[in-house]
Coordinates of C-alpha atoms in Angstrom, one line a residue:
Chain A
M1 CA -134.7 -66.5 18.6
G2 CA -136.6 -63.3 18.0
S3 CA -138.7 -63.9 21.1
V4 CA -135.6 -64.2 23.3
S5 CA -134.1 -61.0 22.1
R6 CA -137.4 -59.2 22.6
L7 CA -137.6 -60.7 26.1
L8 CA -134.0 -59.6 26.9
A9 CA -134.9 -56.1 25.7
D10 CA -137.9 -56.0 28.1
Y11 CA -136.4 -57.9 31.1
G12 CA -132.6 -57.9 30.5
P13 CA -131.8 -55.9 33.7
A14 CA -134.3 -58.0 35.7
F15 CA -132.5 -61.2 34.6
G16 CA -129.1 -59.6 35.6
Q17 CA -130.5 -58.8 39.1
A18 CA -132.1 -62.2 39.4
L19 CA -128.8 -64.0 38.5
L20 CA -126.9 -61.9 41.1
L21 CA -129.5 -62.6 43.8
T22 CA -129.3 -66.4 43.0
W23 CA -125.5 -66.2 43.3
K24 CA -125.7 -64.2 46.5
L25 CA -128.2 -66.6 48.2
T26 CA -126.0 -69.5 47.1
A27 CA -122.7 -68.0 48.3
V28 CA -124.0 -66.7 51.7
S29 CA -125.8 -69.9 52.6
F30 CA -122.9 -72.1 51.5
V31 CA -120.3 -70.2 53.5
A32 CA -122.5 -70.1 56.6
G33 CA -123.6 -73.7 56.1
F34 CA -120.1 -74.9 55.6
A35 CA -118.8 -73.1 58.8
L36 CA -121.7 -74.5 60.8
G37 CA -121.2 -78.0 59.4
L38 CA -117.5 -77.9 60.2
A39 CA -118.3 -76.9 63.8
V40 CA -120.9 -79.7 64.2
T41 CA -118.3 -82.2 62.8
V42 CA -115.6 -81.2 65.3
L43 CA -118.0 -81.1 68.2
R44 CA -119.2 -84.6 67.3
L45 CA -115.7 -85.9 67.8
F46 CA -115.5 -85.0 71.5
P47 CA -116.4 -87.8 73.9
L48 CA -119.4 -85.9 75.3
R49 CA -122.4 -88.2 75.0
P50 CA -125.3 -85.8 75.3
L51 CA -123.7 -83.4 72.8
R52 CA -123.0 -86.2 70.3
F53 CA -126.6 -87.4 70.7
V54 CA -128.1 -84.0 70.0
L55 CA -125.8 -83.2 67.1
T56 CA -126.5 -86.6 65.5
G57 CA -130.2 -85.7 65.8
Y58 CA -129.5 -82.3 64.3
V59 CA -127.8 -83.8 61.3
E60 CA -130.5 -86.4 60.7
I61 CA -133.3 -83.9 61.0
F62 CA -131.9 -81.4 58.6
R63 CA -130.7 -84.0 56.1
N64 CA -134.1 -85.6 55.9
I65 CA -136.5 -82.7 56.1
P66 CA -137.6 -81.3 52.7
S67 CA -136.2 -77.7 52.4
A68 CA -139.6 -76.4 51.2
A69 CA -141.2 -77.7 54.4
L70 CA -138.5 -76.2 56.5
L71 CA -138.8 -72.8 54.8
I72 CA -142.5 -72.8 55.2
F73 CA -142.2 -73.6 58.9
I74 CA -139.7 -70.8 59.4
V75 CA -141.7 -68.2 57.5
F76 CA -145.3 -69.1 58.4
A77 CA -145.1 -71.1 61.7
L78 CA -142.4 -69.3 63.7
P79 CA -144.3 -66.1 63.8
D80 CA -146.9 -68.0 65.9
L81 CA -144.1 -68.7 68.3
Q82 CA -143.3 -65.0 68.3
V83 CA -140.1 -65.5 66.3
L84 CA -140.2 -63.1 63.3
I85 CA -137.6 -63.5 60.7
D86 CA -137.6 -61.5 57.5
Y87 CA -138.2 -63.3 54.2
E88 CA -134.7 -63.2 52.8
P89 CA -132.9 -64.2 56.0
S90 CA -135.5 -67.0 56.3
V91 CA -134.4 -68.4 52.9
I92 CA -130.8 -68.1 53.8
L93 CA -131.4 -69.8 57.2
T94 CA -133.2 -72.7 55.6
L95 CA -130.5 -73.3 53.1
T96 CA -127.8 -72.8 55.7
L97 CA -129.3 -75.4 58.1
V98 CA -129.7 -78.0 55.3
C99 CA -126.2 -77.3 53.9
S100 CA -124.7 -77.6 57.4
A101 CA -126.2 -81.1 57.9
F102 CA -124.9 -82.4 54.6
T103 CA -121.5 -80.8 55.2
A104 CA -121.3 -82.6 58.5
D105 CA -122.3 -85.8 56.9
Y106 CA -119.7 -85.6 54.1
L107 CA -116.9 -84.4 56.4
R108 CA -117.6 -87.3 58.7
A109 CA -117.0 -89.6 55.6
G110 CA -113.9 -87.6 54.9
I111 CA -112.6 -88.1 58.4
N112 CA -113.1 -91.8 58.0
T113 CA -110.5 -91.7 55.2
V114 CA -107.8 -90.7 57.7
D115 CA -105.8 -93.7 58.9
G116 CA -106.0 -94.2 62.7
G117 CA -102.2 -94.8 62.8
Q118 CA -101.7 -91.2 62.0
V119 CA -103.6 -90.2 65.1
E120 CA -101.7 -92.6 67.2
A121 CA -98.4 -91.3 65.8
A122 CA -99.5 -87.7 66.6
L123 CA -100.5 -88.7 70.1
S124 CA -97.1 -90.4 70.7
L125 CA -95.5 -87.1 69.6
G126 CA -97.3 -85.5 72.5
M127 CA -99.9 -83.6 70.4
R128 CA -103.1 -82.7 72.2
P129 CA -106.4 -84.0 70.6
M130 CA -107.6 -80.5 69.5
R131 CA -104.3 -79.9 67.8
I132 CA -104.5 -83.3 66.1
I133 CA -108.0 -82.5 64.8
S134 CA -106.9 -79.1 63.4
A135 CA -103.4 -80.1 62.1
V136 CA -103.8 -83.8 61.1
I137 CA -107.4 -84.9 60.7
L138 CA -109.3 -81.8 59.2
P139 CA -106.8 -80.9 56.5
Q140 CA -107.0 -84.4 55.1
A141 CA -110.7 -84.7 55.5
L142 CA -111.3 -81.4 53.8
R143 CA -109.2 -82.4 50.8
A144 CA -111.1 -85.7 50.6
V145 CA -114.5 -84.0 50.4
V146 CA -113.9 -81.4 47.6
Q147 CA -116.0 -83.5 45.1
P148 CA -119.1 -84.1 47.2
M149 CA -118.9 -80.5 48.5
T150 CA -119.0 -79.3 44.8
S151 CA -122.1 -81.4 44.2
L152 CA -123.6 -80.0 47.4
L153 CA -122.9 -76.4 46.2
I154 CA -124.6 -77.1 42.9
A155 CA -127.6 -78.6 44.7
L156 CA -127.7 -75.6 47.0
M157 CA -127.6 -73.2 44.0
L158 CA -130.6 -75.0 42.5
S159 CA -132.3 -74.9 45.9
T160 CA -132.2 -71.1 45.9
S161 CA -135.3 -71.5 43.6
L162 CA -137.1 -72.0 46.9
A163 CA -136.9 -68.2 47.4
S164 CA -139.7 -68.0 44.8
Q165 CA -142.0 -69.5 47.5
V166 CA -141.9 -66.4 49.7
P167 CA -142.8 -62.9 48.7
F168 CA -139.6 -60.9 49.2
P169 CA -139.0 -57.8 47.1
G170 CA -136.0 -59.2 45.1
R171 CA -136.6 -61.9 42.5
E172 CA -134.2 -64.7 41.9
L173 CA -134.3 -66.6 38.6
T174 CA -137.2 -69.0 39.3
A175 CA -139.4 -66.2 40.8
L176 CA -138.7 -64.0 37.8
V177 CA -139.7 -66.8 35.3
A178 CA -142.9 -67.4 37.3
K179 CA -143.7 -63.6 37.2
I180 CA -143.0 -63.3 33.5
A181 CA -145.1 -66.4 32.7
N182 CA -147.9 -64.9 34.8
D183 CA -147.7 -61.4 33.2
S184 CA -147.1 -62.2 29.5
A185 CA -146.9 -64.9 26.9
A186 CA -143.1 -64.9 27.1
G187 CA -143.0 -67.9 29.6
M188 CA -141.1 -70.2 27.3
P189 CA -138.3 -67.9 26.3
A190 CA -138.0 -66.7 29.9
F191 CA -137.6 -70.3 31.0
A192 CA -135.0 -70.9 28.3
V193 CA -132.9 -67.9 29.5
A194 CA -133.2 -68.8 33.2
A195 CA -132.4 -72.4 32.4
A196 CA -129.3 -71.4 30.5
L197 CA -128.1 -69.2 33.4
Y198 CA -128.7 -72.0 35.9
V199 CA -126.9 -74.6 33.7
A200 CA -124.0 -72.2 33.1
T201 CA -123.6 -71.4 36.8
G202 CA -123.7 -75.2 37.6
L203 CA -121.0 -76.0 34.9
L204 CA -118.9 -73.1 36.3
I205 CA -119.0 -74.5 39.8
A206 CA -118.3 -78.1 38.6
W207 CA -115.3 -76.8 36.6
A208 CA -114.0 -74.9 39.6
G209 CA -114.5 -77.9 41.9
A210 CA -112.7 -80.2 39.5
T211 CA -109.8 -77.8 39.2
L212 CA -109.5 -77.6 43.0
E213 CA -109.9 -81.3 43.4
K214 CA -107.0 -81.9 41.0
K215 CA -104.8 -79.5 43.1
V216 CA -105.5 -80.9 46.5
R217 CA -106.3 -84.6 45.9
I218 CA -104.3 -87.0 48.1
L219 CA -103.0 -89.9 46.1
R220 CA -102.8 -92.9 48.4
Chain B
M1 CA -106.8 -100.5 63.7
S2 CA -110.4 -100.2 62.7
R3 CA -111.3 -98.3 65.9
P4 CA -113.2 -95.1 65.1
L5 CA -110.8 -92.1 65.1
E6 CA -112.5 -90.4 68.1
D7 CA -111.9 -93.5 70.2
I8 CA -108.2 -93.3 69.4
L9 CA -108.1 -89.5 69.9
F10 CA -109.6 -89.6 73.4
G11 CA -109.3 -93.3 74.0
D12 CA -108.6 -95.0 77.4
P13 CA -108.7 -91.8 79.5
G14 CA -107.1 -91.9 83.0
P15 CA -109.2 -91.3 86.1
E16 CA -108.6 -87.6 86.0
A17 CA -109.6 -87.3 82.3
Q18 CA -112.7 -89.4 83.1
T19 CA -113.7 -87.0 85.8
T20 CA -113.3 -84.0 83.4
T21 CA -115.2 -85.7 80.7
R22 CA -118.1 -86.5 83.0
A23 CA -118.2 -83.0 84.3
V24 CA -118.2 -81.4 80.9
S25 CA -120.8 -83.9 79.7
M26 CA -123.1 -83.0 82.6
T27 CA -122.6 -79.3 81.8
A28 CA -123.4 -79.9 78.2
A29 CA -126.5 -81.9 79.1
A30 CA -127.6 -79.1 81.5
V31 CA -127.2 -76.4 78.8
L32 CA -129.1 -78.5 76.2
L33 CA -131.8 -79.2 78.7
L34 CA -132.1 -75.4 79.5
L35 CA -132.3 -74.8 75.7
A36 CA -135.1 -77.3 75.4
M37 CA -136.9 -75.7 78.3
G38 CA -136.5 -72.4 76.7
V39 CA -138.3 -73.7 73.6
V40 CA -141.1 -75.2 75.7
M41 CA -141.5 -71.9 77.5
R42 CA -141.7 -70.1 74.2
F43 CA -144.4 -72.5 73.1
H44 CA -146.3 -72.0 76.3
G45 CA -145.8 -68.2 76.2
A46 CA -147.2 -68.1 72.6
G47 CA -150.2 -70.1 73.7
Q48 CA -149.2 -73.0 71.4
F49 CA -150.2 -75.6 74.0
E50 CA -153.9 -74.6 74.0
A51 CA -156.1 -77.6 73.6
R52 CA -157.9 -76.3 70.5
L53 CA -154.6 -76.4 68.6
W54 CA -153.9 -80.0 69.4
K55 CA -157.3 -81.7 70.1
F56 CA -158.0 -82.5 66.4
F57 CA -155.0 -84.8 66.4
A58 CA -157.1 -87.1 68.6
W59 CA -159.6 -87.5 65.7
P60 CA -159.1 -90.4 63.3
T61 CA -160.3 -88.2 60.4
T62 CA -157.3 -85.9 60.9
W63 CA -154.9 -88.9 60.6
A64 CA -156.9 -90.4 57.7
F65 CA -156.5 -87.0 55.9
L66 CA -152.7 -86.9 56.6
A67 CA -152.4 -90.5 55.6
S68 CA -154.1 -89.7 52.2
G69 CA -151.6 -86.9 51.8
L70 CA -148.8 -89.3 52.5
L71 CA -150.3 -91.7 50.0
G72 CA -150.4 -88.9 47.5
T73 CA -146.7 -88.2 48.2
L74 CA -145.7 -91.8 47.8
A75 CA -147.8 -92.2 44.6
S76 CA -146.1 -89.3 43.0
A77 CA -142.6 -90.3 44.3
A78 CA -143.0 -93.9 43.2
M79 CA -144.1 -93.0 39.7
A80 CA -141.4 -90.4 39.4
A81 CA -138.8 -92.9 40.5
V82 CA -139.9 -95.6 38.1
I83 CA -139.9 -93.2 35.1
A84 CA -136.5 -91.8 36.2
L85 CA -135.0 -95.3 36.4
A86 CA -136.2 -96.2 33.0
L87 CA -135.5 -92.9 31.3
G88 CA -132.1 -92.7 33.0
L89 CA -131.2 -96.0 31.3
V90 CA -132.2 -94.6 27.9
L91 CA -130.1 -91.5 28.6
L92 CA -127.2 -93.7 29.7
L93 CA -127.3 -95.8 26.6
G94 CA -127.3 -92.6 24.5
R95 CA -124.4 -91.2 26.6
L96 CA -122.3 -94.3 26.2
S97 CA -123.2 -94.8 22.5
P98 CA -120.2 -94.6 20.0
L99 CA -122.5 -92.7 17.7
R100 CA -122.0 -88.9 18.0
L101 CA -125.6 -88.4 16.8
A102 CA -126.8 -90.2 20.0
R103 CA -124.1 -89.1 22.4
Y104 CA -124.1 -85.3 22.0
P105 CA -127.9 -84.9 22.4
S106 CA -127.9 -87.2 25.4
I107 CA -125.2 -85.2 27.1
A108 CA -127.1 -82.0 26.3
V109 CA -130.3 -83.4 27.7
I110 CA -128.6 -84.7 30.9
E111 CA -126.7 -81.5 31.6
F112 CA -129.9 -79.4 30.9
L113 CA -132.2 -81.5 33.2
R114 CA -129.6 -81.8 35.9
G115 CA -128.7 -78.1 35.8
V116 CA -132.2 -76.7 36.2
P117 CA -134.1 -76.5 39.5
T118 CA -137.0 -79.0 39.7
L119 CA -139.2 -76.2 41.0
L120 CA -138.5 -74.2 37.8
L121 CA -139.6 -77.3 35.7
I122 CA -142.7 -77.5 37.8
Y123 CA -143.5 -73.8 37.1
V124 CA -143.1 -74.6 33.4
C125 CA -145.6 -77.4 33.5
F126 CA -147.9 -75.3 35.7
L127 CA -147.7 -71.8 34.1
V128 CA -146.1 -72.1 30.7
L129 CA -147.4 -75.3 29.1
P130 CA -151.1 -74.4 29.5
S131 CA -150.6 -71.3 27.4
A132 CA -149.2 -73.5 24.7
G133 CA -152.4 -75.6 24.9
I134 CA -150.9 -78.5 26.9
K135 CA -152.9 -79.1 30.0
L136 CA -151.6 -81.7 32.5
S137 CA -153.4 -83.0 35.6
T138 CA -151.9 -81.7 38.9
Y139 CA -150.5 -85.2 39.5
W140 CA -148.4 -85.0 36.3
M141 CA -147.6 -81.3 36.8
L142 CA -145.7 -82.5 39.9
T143 CA -144.6 -86.0 38.9
L144 CA -143.3 -85.3 35.4
P145 CA -140.8 -82.5 36.3
I146 CA -139.5 -84.6 39.2
A147 CA -139.1 -87.6 37.0
L148 CA -137.3 -85.7 34.3
S149 CA -134.7 -84.0 36.6
T150 CA -134.2 -87.3 38.5
A151 CA -133.7 -89.2 35.3
A152 CA -130.7 -87.0 34.4
V153 CA -129.1 -87.6 37.8
V154 CA -129.9 -91.3 37.6
A155 CA -128.2 -91.5 34.2
E156 CA -125.0 -90.1 35.7
V157 CA -125.2 -92.4 38.7
Y158 CA -125.6 -95.4 36.3
R159 CA -122.6 -94.2 34.3
A160 CA -120.5 -94.0 37.5
G161 CA -121.5 -97.6 38.2
V162 CA -120.8 -98.8 34.6
L163 CA -117.3 -97.2 34.7
A164 CA -116.6 -98.9 38.0
V165 CA -117.1 -102.4 36.5
P166 CA -113.6 -103.8 35.7
R167 CA -112.7 -103.8 32.1
G168 CA -111.8 -107.5 32.1
Q169 CA -115.4 -108.3 32.5
T170 CA -116.3 -106.7 29.2
D171 CA -113.3 -108.3 27.4
A172 CA -114.1 -111.7 28.8
A173 CA -117.7 -111.4 27.8
R174 CA -116.7 -110.3 24.3
S175 CA -114.3 -113.1 23.9
L176 CA -117.1 -115.5 24.7
G177 CA -118.8 -114.2 21.6
L178 CA -121.6 -112.3 23.3
T179 CA -123.1 -109.4 21.3
E180 CA -122.6 -105.8 22.5
A181 CA -126.2 -105.7 23.8
Q182 CA -125.7 -109.0 25.7
V183 CA -122.3 -107.8 27.2
F184 CA -124.1 -104.7 28.5
F185 CA -127.4 -106.1 29.8
L186 CA -126.1 -109.5 31.0
I187 CA -122.6 -108.7 32.3
V188 CA -121.9 -105.0 32.8
F189 CA -125.2 -103.4 33.9
P190 CA -126.2 -105.9 36.6
Q191 CA -122.8 -105.5 38.2
A192 CA -122.9 -101.7 37.9
L193 CA -126.3 -101.7 39.7
R194 CA -124.8 -103.4 42.8
Y195 CA -122.2 -100.6 43.1
I196 CA -124.8 -97.8 42.9
V197 CA -127.7 -99.1 45.0
P198 CA -126.9 -96.7 47.9
A199 CA -126.7 -93.7 45.5
L200 CA -130.0 -94.7 43.9
V201 CA -131.7 -94.9 47.2
A202 CA -130.3 -91.5 48.2
Q203 CA -131.9 -90.2 45.1
L204 CA -135.2 -91.6 46.2
V205 CA -135.0 -89.5 49.3
I206 CA -134.6 -86.4 47.1
V207 CA -137.6 -87.5 45.0
V208 CA -139.7 -87.7 48.2
K209 CA -138.5 -84.2 49.3
D210 CA -139.3 -82.8 45.8
T211 CA -142.9 -83.9 46.0
T212 CA -143.3 -81.3 48.8
F213 CA -143.8 -78.8 45.9
G214 CA -147.2 -80.5 45.4
Y215 CA -148.8 -77.5 47.1
V216 CA -147.6 -75.3 44.2
V217 CA -149.9 -77.1 41.9
T218 CA -152.4 -78.1 44.6
Y219 CA -151.8 -81.8 44.2
G220 CA -153.0 -83.6 47.3
E221 CA -149.7 -84.7 48.9
L222 CA -148.7 -84.4 52.5
M223 CA -147.7 -80.7 52.4
Q224 CA -150.8 -79.7 50.5
N225 CA -153.0 -81.6 52.9
A226 CA -151.2 -79.9 55.8
K227 CA -152.1 -76.6 54.4
V228 CA -155.8 -77.6 54.2
L229 CA -155.7 -78.8 57.8
I230 CA -154.2 -75.4 58.8
A231 CA -156.8 -73.5 57.0
N232 CA -159.5 -75.4 59.0
Y233 CA -158.0 -75.3 62.5
H234 CA -155.5 -72.3 62.4
A235 CA -152.9 -74.6 64.1
L236 CA -149.8 -73.7 62.0
V237 CA -147.2 -74.8 64.5
P238 CA -148.7 -78.2 65.5
V239 CA -149.6 -79.2 62.0
Y240 CA -146.2 -78.3 60.5
L241 CA -144.4 -79.9 63.3
V242 CA -146.3 -83.2 62.8
V243 CA -145.7 -83.1 59.1
A244 CA -142.0 -82.4 59.5
V245 CA -141.7 -85.4 61.8
L246 CA -143.6 -87.5 59.2
Y247 CA -141.2 -86.4 56.4
C248 CA -138.1 -87.1 58.6
L249 CA -139.4 -90.5 59.6
V250 CA -140.1 -91.6 55.9
N251 CA -136.8 -90.3 54.6
Y252 CA -134.8 -91.6 57.6
A253 CA -136.3 -95.0 57.0
I254 CA -135.3 -94.8 53.3
S255 CA -131.7 -93.8 54.0
K256 CA -131.4 -96.4 56.8
A257 CA -132.5 -99.1 54.3
S258 CA -129.9 -97.8 51.9
R259 CA -127.1 -98.2 54.5
R260 CA -128.2 -101.8 54.9
L261 CA -128.3 -102.4 51.1
G262 CA -125.0 -100.6 50.7
R263 CA -123.1 -103.1 52.9
P264 CA -120.8 -105.4 50.9
M265 CA -122.7 -108.4 49.7
H266 CA -119.9 -110.9 50.0

């Protein structure tokens, strides 16, 4: 226990900043990824073959590519194509693309829980397709995917550890542990503190997700 | 009634709607084509089509090297998966045990391993354990952390399956005089497995993705071998593109297989 308190005396503020950066990367890429995934889901509903084809390809590519490989491509290969993106935006872009693909996948499953009869009923009331999507389909689909989206958010939070692979000035939790382990013998306590922060964040997200799920769940 | 929603939404369009759809489709196709051409132009403009960046893909040695990387990926992923499936069962049994002394530690271990990034565990095996005198080979530095974090997830997947088995099955088995162990291993667990095959296969995709971190510990998997190729030929874009396609193909095949397995069996 003594080694942990000594560690916190030396690196306390660094851990605070690392936790905040981990949270920031998670929040920014989740919001962007969710919005993008929602857009992909809606566009995939339209009867436009070429668009559907390309978007299905998009979802399959970013669902199946390892995030680390994607990040390395964006950071190290894109400059060869004269596309230069700074380190932190690169990490956010990577996580956003992956998050959007999974969001689109889960939302599609959520949409499948909506009964076709409801769409027919809405059509017979004279509602236009776009209005049916926004007023009938999406609200139910969104309520159905709270649980998988919570798991996705936790997975995304853990994936921010990818940021330790690129040398940007701020350090999130994993990069900080790697640095402390390199610089001193305090690797084990540093790992323990970072692990506790990760686990606590994950439990917090899981709790929030379960609470939301209880509120919006549709009992059929 | 089982028509896809989008067919109902836009189904059976009149001639006018058909014309509109066709026009918009053509426009969308044109825009997408322009985008693709833009990407090709960018490749050309950056000199990425130069023969020296691609010609080594015509050599069998290049593909043999990539194949050995893929083999390294699969060797690590397969071992991690086997360990995770076995250790996950141990954690599950602890988690379901009526003994608090077994249950609470199991819950703690599961939450801990599930809640920590695999990459952080890899760094512990790579940077921290050696200073404590424990030296692992690069294969285990990569495989062990992946196996541990996957085991915790697998334990939770198992549990979801076990909870989905109807209670009557347990009661009936008990009334036949089976022991608790027999009830679990002969009646409950085999049925639970059938429910969770798709989730387990999805986990396998994540295991394959996690092995990408092999380059952190310089274990010779696909990503690490890609880096070696790049160091030799300075062809970042081509090599990473080919490797990305390989990863997508492997993982797509795995999840396709899961969809087939996941179909109802009766």
